[in-house]
XYZ file of C-alpha atoms in Angstrom:
388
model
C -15.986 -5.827 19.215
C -17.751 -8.189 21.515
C -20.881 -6.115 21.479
C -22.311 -2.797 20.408
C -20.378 0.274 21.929
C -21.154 3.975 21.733
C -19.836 6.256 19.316
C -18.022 9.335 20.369
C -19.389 12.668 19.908
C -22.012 11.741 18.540
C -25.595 13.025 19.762
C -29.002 10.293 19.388
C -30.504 12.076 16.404
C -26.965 12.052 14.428
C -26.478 8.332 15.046
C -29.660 7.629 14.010
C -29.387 9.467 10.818
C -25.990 7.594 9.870
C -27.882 4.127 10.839
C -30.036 5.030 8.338
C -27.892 6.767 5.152
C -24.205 4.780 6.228
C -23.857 1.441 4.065
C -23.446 -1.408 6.277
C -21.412 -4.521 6.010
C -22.790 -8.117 6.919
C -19.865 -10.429 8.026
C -20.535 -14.322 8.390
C -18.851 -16.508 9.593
C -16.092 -14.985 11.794
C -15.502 -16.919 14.725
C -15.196 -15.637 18.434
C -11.493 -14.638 19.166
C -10.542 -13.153 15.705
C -9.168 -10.003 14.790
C -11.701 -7.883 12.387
C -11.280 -4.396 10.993
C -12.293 -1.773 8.783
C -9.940 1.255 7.685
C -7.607 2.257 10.590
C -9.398 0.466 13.380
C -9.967 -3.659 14.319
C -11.349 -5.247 17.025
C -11.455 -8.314 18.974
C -14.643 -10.157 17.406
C -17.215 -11.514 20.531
C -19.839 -13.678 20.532
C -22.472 -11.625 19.442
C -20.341 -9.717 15.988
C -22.522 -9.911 12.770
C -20.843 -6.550 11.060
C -20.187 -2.645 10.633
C -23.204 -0.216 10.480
C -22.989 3.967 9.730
C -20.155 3.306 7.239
C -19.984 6.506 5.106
C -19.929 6.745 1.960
C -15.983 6.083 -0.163
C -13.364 3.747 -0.489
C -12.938 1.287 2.480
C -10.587 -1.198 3.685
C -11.763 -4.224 5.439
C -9.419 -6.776 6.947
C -9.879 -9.860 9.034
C -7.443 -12.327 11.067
C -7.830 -15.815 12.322
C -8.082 -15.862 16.467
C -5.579 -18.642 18.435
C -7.298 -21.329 19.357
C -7.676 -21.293 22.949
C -8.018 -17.691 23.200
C -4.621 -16.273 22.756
C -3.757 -13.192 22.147
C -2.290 -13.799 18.640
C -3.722 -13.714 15.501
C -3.296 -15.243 12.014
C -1.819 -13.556 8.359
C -3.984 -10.903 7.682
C -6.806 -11.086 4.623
C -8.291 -8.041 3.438
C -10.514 -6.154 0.662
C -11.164 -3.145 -0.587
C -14.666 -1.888 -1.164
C -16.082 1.269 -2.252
C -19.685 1.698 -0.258
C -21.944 4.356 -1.533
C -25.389 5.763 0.812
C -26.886 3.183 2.577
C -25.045 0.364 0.513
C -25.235 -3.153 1.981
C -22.890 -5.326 1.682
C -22.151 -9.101 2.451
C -19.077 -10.545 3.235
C -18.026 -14.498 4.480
C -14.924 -15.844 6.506
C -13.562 -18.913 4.897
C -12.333 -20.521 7.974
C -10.587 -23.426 5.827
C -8.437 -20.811 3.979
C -8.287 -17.968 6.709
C -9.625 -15.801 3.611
C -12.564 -13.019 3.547
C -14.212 -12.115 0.606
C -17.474 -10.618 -0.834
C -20.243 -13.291 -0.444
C -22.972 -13.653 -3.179
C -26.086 -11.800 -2.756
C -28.854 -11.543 -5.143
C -30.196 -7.787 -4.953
C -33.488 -9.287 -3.813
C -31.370 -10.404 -0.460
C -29.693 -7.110 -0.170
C -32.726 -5.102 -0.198
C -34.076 -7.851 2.858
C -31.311 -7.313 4.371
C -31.662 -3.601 4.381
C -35.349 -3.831 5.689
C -34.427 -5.720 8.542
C -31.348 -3.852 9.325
C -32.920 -2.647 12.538
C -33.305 -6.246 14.028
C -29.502 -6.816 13.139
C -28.408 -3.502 14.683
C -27.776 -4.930 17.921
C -25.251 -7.052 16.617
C -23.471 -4.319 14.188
C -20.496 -2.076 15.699
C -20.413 1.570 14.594
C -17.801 2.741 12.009
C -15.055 4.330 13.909
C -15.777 8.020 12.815
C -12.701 8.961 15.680
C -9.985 7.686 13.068
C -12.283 8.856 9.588
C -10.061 11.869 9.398
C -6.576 9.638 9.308
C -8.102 7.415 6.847
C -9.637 9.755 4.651
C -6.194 11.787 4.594
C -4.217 8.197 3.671
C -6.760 7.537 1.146
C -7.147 11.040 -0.274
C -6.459 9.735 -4.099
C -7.393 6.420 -4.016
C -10.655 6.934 -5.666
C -12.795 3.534 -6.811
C -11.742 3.786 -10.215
C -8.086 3.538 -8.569
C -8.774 0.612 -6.514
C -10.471 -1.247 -9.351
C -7.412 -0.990 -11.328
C -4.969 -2.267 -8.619
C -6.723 -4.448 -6.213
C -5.968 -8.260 -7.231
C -8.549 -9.930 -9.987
C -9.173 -12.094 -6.481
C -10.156 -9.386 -4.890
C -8.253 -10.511 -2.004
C -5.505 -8.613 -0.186
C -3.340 -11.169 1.401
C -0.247 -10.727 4.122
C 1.187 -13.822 2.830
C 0.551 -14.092 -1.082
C -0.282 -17.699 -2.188
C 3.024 -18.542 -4.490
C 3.110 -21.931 -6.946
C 6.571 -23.261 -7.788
C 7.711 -21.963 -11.644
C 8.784 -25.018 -12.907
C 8.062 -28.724 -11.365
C 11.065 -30.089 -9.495
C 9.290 -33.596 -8.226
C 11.163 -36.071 -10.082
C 14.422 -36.347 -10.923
C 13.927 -35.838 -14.679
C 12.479 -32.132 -13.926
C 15.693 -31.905 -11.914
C 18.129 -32.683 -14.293
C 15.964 -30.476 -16.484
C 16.466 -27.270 -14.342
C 19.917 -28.155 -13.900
C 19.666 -29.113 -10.148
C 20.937 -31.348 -7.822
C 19.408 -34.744 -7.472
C 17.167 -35.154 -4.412
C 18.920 -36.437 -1.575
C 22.615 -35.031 -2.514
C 24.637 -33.385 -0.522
C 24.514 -29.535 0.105
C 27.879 -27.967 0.547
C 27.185 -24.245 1.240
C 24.244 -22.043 2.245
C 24.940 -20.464 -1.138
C 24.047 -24.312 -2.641
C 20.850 -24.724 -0.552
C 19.243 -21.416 -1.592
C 19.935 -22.173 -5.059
C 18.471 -25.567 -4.660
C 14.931 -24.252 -3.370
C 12.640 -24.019 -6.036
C 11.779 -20.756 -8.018
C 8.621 -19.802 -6.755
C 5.858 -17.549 -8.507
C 2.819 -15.893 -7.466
C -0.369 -17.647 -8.299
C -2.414 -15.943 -10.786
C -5.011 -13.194 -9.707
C -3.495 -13.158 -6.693
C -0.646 -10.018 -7.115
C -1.585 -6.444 -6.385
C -1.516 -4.810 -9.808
C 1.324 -2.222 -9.283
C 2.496 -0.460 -11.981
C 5.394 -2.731 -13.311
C 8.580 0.422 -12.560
C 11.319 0.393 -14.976
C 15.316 -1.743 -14.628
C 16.403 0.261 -16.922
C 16.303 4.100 -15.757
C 18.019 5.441 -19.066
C 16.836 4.383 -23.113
C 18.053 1.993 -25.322
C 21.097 2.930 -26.947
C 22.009 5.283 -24.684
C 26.138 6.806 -24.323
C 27.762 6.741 -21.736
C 27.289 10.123 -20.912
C 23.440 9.495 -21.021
C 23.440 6.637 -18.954
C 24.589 8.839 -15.811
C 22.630 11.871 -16.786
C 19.839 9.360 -16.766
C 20.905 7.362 -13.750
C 21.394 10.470 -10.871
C 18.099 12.087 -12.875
C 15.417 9.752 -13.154
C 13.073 11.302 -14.929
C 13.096 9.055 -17.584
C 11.850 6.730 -15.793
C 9.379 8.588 -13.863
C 8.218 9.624 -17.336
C 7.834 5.576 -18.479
C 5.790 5.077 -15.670
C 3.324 7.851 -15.975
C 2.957 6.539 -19.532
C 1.812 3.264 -19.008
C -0.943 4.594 -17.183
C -0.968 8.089 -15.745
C -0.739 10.201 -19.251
C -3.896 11.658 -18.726
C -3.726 12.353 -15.149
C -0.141 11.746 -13.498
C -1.895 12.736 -10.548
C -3.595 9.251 -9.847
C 0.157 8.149 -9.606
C -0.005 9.200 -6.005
C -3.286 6.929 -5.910
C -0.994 4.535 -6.343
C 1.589 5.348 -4.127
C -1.338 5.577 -1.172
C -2.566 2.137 -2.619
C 0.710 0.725 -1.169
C 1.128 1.869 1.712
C -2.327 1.072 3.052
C -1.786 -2.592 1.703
C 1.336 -2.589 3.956
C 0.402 -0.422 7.056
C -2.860 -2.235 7.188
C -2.701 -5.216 4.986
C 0.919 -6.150 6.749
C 2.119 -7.011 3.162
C 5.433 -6.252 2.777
C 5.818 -6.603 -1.255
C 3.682 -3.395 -1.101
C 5.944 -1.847 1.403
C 8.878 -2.551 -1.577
C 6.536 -1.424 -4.351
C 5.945 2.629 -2.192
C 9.838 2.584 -1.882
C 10.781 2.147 -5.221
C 8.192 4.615 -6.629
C 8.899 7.089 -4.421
C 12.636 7.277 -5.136
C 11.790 7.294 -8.408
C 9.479 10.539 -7.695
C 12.186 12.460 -5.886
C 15.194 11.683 -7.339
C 13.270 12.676 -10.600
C 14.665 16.704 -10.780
C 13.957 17.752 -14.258
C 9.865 15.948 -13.636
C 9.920 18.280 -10.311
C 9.851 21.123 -12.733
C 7.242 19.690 -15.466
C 4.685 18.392 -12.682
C 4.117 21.011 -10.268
C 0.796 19.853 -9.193
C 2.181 16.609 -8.777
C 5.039 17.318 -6.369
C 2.934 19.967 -4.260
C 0.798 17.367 -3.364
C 3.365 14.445 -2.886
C 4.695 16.726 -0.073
C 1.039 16.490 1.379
C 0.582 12.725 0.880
C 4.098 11.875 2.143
C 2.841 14.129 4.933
C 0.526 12.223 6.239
C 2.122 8.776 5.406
C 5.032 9.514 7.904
C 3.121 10.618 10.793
C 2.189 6.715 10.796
C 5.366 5.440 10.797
C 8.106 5.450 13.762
C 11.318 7.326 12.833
C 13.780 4.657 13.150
C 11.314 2.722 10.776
C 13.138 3.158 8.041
C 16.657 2.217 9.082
C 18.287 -0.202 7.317
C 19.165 -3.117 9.619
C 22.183 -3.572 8.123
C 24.307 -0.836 7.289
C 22.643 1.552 9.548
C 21.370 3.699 6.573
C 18.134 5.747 6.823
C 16.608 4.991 3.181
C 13.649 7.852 3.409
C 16.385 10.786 4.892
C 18.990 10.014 2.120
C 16.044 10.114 -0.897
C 14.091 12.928 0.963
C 17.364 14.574 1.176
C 18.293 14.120 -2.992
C 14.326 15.913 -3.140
C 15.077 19.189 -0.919
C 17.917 19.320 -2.803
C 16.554 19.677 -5.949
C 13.332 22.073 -4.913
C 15.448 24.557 -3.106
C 16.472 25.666 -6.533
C 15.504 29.284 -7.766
C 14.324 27.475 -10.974
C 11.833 25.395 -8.941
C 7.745 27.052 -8.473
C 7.711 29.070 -5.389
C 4.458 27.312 -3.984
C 6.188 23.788 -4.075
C 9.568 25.453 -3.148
C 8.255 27.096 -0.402
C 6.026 23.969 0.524
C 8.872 21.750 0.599
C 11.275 24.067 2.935
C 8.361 23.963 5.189
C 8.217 20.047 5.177
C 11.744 19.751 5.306
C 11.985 21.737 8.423
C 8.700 19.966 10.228
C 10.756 16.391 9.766
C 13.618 17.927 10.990
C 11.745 19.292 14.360
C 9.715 15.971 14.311
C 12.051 13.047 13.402
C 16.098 15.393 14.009
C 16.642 13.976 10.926
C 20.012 15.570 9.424
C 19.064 17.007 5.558
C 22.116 19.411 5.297
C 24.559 16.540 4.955
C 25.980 16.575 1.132
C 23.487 14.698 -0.595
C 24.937 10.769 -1.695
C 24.979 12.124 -4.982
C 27.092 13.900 -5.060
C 29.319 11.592 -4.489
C 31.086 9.377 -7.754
C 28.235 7.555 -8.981
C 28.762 3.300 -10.259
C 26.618 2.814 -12.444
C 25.302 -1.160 -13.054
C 24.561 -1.828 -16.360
C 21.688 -4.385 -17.163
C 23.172 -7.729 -18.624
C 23.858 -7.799 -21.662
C 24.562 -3.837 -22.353
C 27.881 -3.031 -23.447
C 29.487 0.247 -23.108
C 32.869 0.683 -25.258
C-alpha cells in the first residue's frame, strides 16, 4: 500500500460512484513498514498511506501489524477491529505505536462531516477496498450481522493475536507463596512437571476476551444414570440445546454467526483461542444427531458455511501433530453418518452427500471408515460426580 493503485474491473464512472457512496476509513498514525488490512486483504503501508476509500457498505474487519525496524520483512502480533460501515460512513482510526494496538479514534460528528468534505484532497493518499476478494469475505461473513459482532467483539473493542493476561492471584512475596501453596522463590525445581506448576495462574484482563458463548463440561444433566450419561455423551444434543439457550432461542441460526465470528478472529486475527472456541462448537453441532433432525434450517446451512470455511484452510491443517489424527475428518465423519439416515430431511440429506463427496474429491479424505463411535465409548465424569 505504498500509494494509490487501480482497482480491477472497474470502469472511471463506477469508481467514482463508490468514492462517493463507499464509507471510508482514516488511519493515523501507522508508520512506514507495517502491515495494514481490511477483510481478506493487507498491505505493506508506504510513505504516503492515510486509509481505505470505496468501502461498501456491512460488517468489516480491519487489522494492523507493527513493521521491523529496519525494514524487515516481519511483522508484529496482529491488532484488529471490527466495524460495521454503512453509505458513505467515515470513520477514524489511530495506531498506538507504544502498545502496537489500533482502535477507533475520537471524532466529534462536526470532524467527521470535515472530513467527508475534504475527502477528495485525501483521496490521493486512500487505497481502494479490495472488491477482487469482496465475494470470499462476504461468503465468510454471511451471518455475522452488526448486531452479532456487537455481542461478541471484546468491551475493548480490540481483537488481539496475543490477549493481554494478568496473573490470578499475586505470587511476589513469599507470604502470597506460602498462601497459594508454592514453592519459595529461589528453591529448587525437580521436574518439568514442578516448573509448570510453579508458573503463576494467569487470567485474561478484563474487556479484553472475545465474548464466545461459554459451551457446556458437562454434555449430559444433573442427576443423570448411567445409561443417560452415554446416551448424552455419543449424542450431544443436550448440549447443543444449552447453548442455543443462552442465547440463540429465538434464532439458533445466529449460532453460525458465531461460529463465522471465530474463525475470522483466527484466519485473520491469528488468534488461536478462537481457533479452539470454532472446534469445540462445531463438534458440538455435528455430533449433535437428534438436533440434526429438530434444526433443519440450521444444518442446511452449516454445510454451506463449513463450505466456504474449508476452502481457506490447507488439508493437512487439521492434523493433529501428535497422534497423527485428522480432528475435522473424524467429526465430519460422526455428521455424514448421522444425515445419511432415511429419517433425516431430504434437502439437508441430499446436501450433505453432496458435500461429503466434494471433500472427498477435494481433500481424499477417507469418510467410509467406521465412525470412532462406534467404537466402546470412556466416558470422564466431571469431579465430583459419582456413579454407583
Amino acid at each position: 500500500m505504498a500509494g494509490p493503485r487501480p482497482v480491477p474491473e472497474l470502469d472511471p464512472e463506477l469508481a467514482r460512484q463508490l468514492f462517493f457512496e463507499g464509507a471510508a476509513v482514516v488511519v493515523l498514525g501507522v508508520s512506514e513498514g507495517a502491515e495494514f488490512g481490511i477483510d481478506y486483504s493487507a498491505w505493506t503501508v508506504g510513505p504516503t498511506f492515510r486509509g481505505v476509500k470505496m468501502i461498501p457498505p456491512g460488517v468489516h474487519f480491519l487489522h494492523c501489524s507493527a513493521g521491523q525496524a529496519g525494514g524487515g520483512r516481519q511483522t508484529g502480533p496482529r491488532t484488529g477491529l471490527f466495524l460495521s460501515l454503512q453509505r458513505r460512513d467515515v470513520r477514524v482510526l489511530r495506531w498506538d505505536a507504544s502498545r502496537e494496538a489500533m482502535g477507533l479514534a475520537p471524532v466529534a460528528a462536526r470532524e467527521a462531516e470535515a472530513l467527508r468534505e475534504n475527502l477528495r484532497e485525501l483521496e490521493p493518499f486512500l487505497g481502494p477496498y479490495p472488491y477482487e476478494t469482496l465475494k470470499k469475505w462476504v461468503s465468510l461473513t454471511s451471518f455475522v450481522s452488526e448486531a452479532a459482532m456487537e455481542k461478541l467483539q471484546p468491551e475493548s473493542g480490540q481483537i488481539c493475536a496475543f490477549s493481554e493476561v494478568l496473573p490470578v492471584a499475586a505470587g511476589r512475596y513469599s507470604r502470597d507463596r506460602a498462601e497459594q501453596r508454592l514453592p519459595a522463590l529461589g528453591a529448587e525445581c525437580r521436574s518439568y512437571a514442578e516448573g509448570l506448576a510453579r508458573l503463576p495462574q494467569m487470567k485474561p484482563k478484563a474487556g479484553t476476551e472475545i465474548r464466545f458463548t461459554e459451551l457446556p463440561k458437562q454434555t449430559f444433566p444433573s442427576g443423570a444414570t448411567p445409561e443417560e450419561i452415554t446416551r448424552h455423551s455419543m449424542d450431544l444434543s443436550y448440549a447443543l440445546e444449552k447453548v442455543i439457550n443462552q442465547r440463540y432461542a429465538s434464532q439458533p441460526l445466529d449460532l453460525l454467526a458465531e461460529l463465522q465470528f471465530a474463525f475470522i478472529c483466527f484466519l485473520i486475527g491469528n488468534v488461536y483461542d478462537a481457533f479452539e472456541h470454532w472446534k469445540r462448537l462445531l463438534n458440538i453441532l455435528c455430533r449433535s444427531e437428534n438436533a440434526i433432525g429438530k434444526y433443519r434450517d440450521l444444518y442446511i446451512n452449516l454445510i454451506s458455511v463449513l463450505y466456504h470455511q474449508l476452502s481457506e484452510i490447507p488439508a493437512d491443517f487439521f492434523v493433529d501433530i501428535v497422534s497423527q489424527d485428522n480432528f475435522l475428518t473424524s467429526t465430519l465423519q460422526v455428521f455424514f453418518s448421522y444425515t445419511c439416515s432415511a429419517a433425516v430431511d431430504e434437502t439437508l440429506r441430499k446436501k450433505a452427500e453432496k458435500f461429503k463427496d466434494h471433500l472427498t474429491k477435494k481433500f481424499k479424505w477417507d469418510f467410509e471408515a467406521e465412525p470412532d463411535d462406534c467404537a466402546p465409548v470412556v466416558v470422564e465424569l466431571p469431579e465430583g460426580v459419582q456413579v454407583d
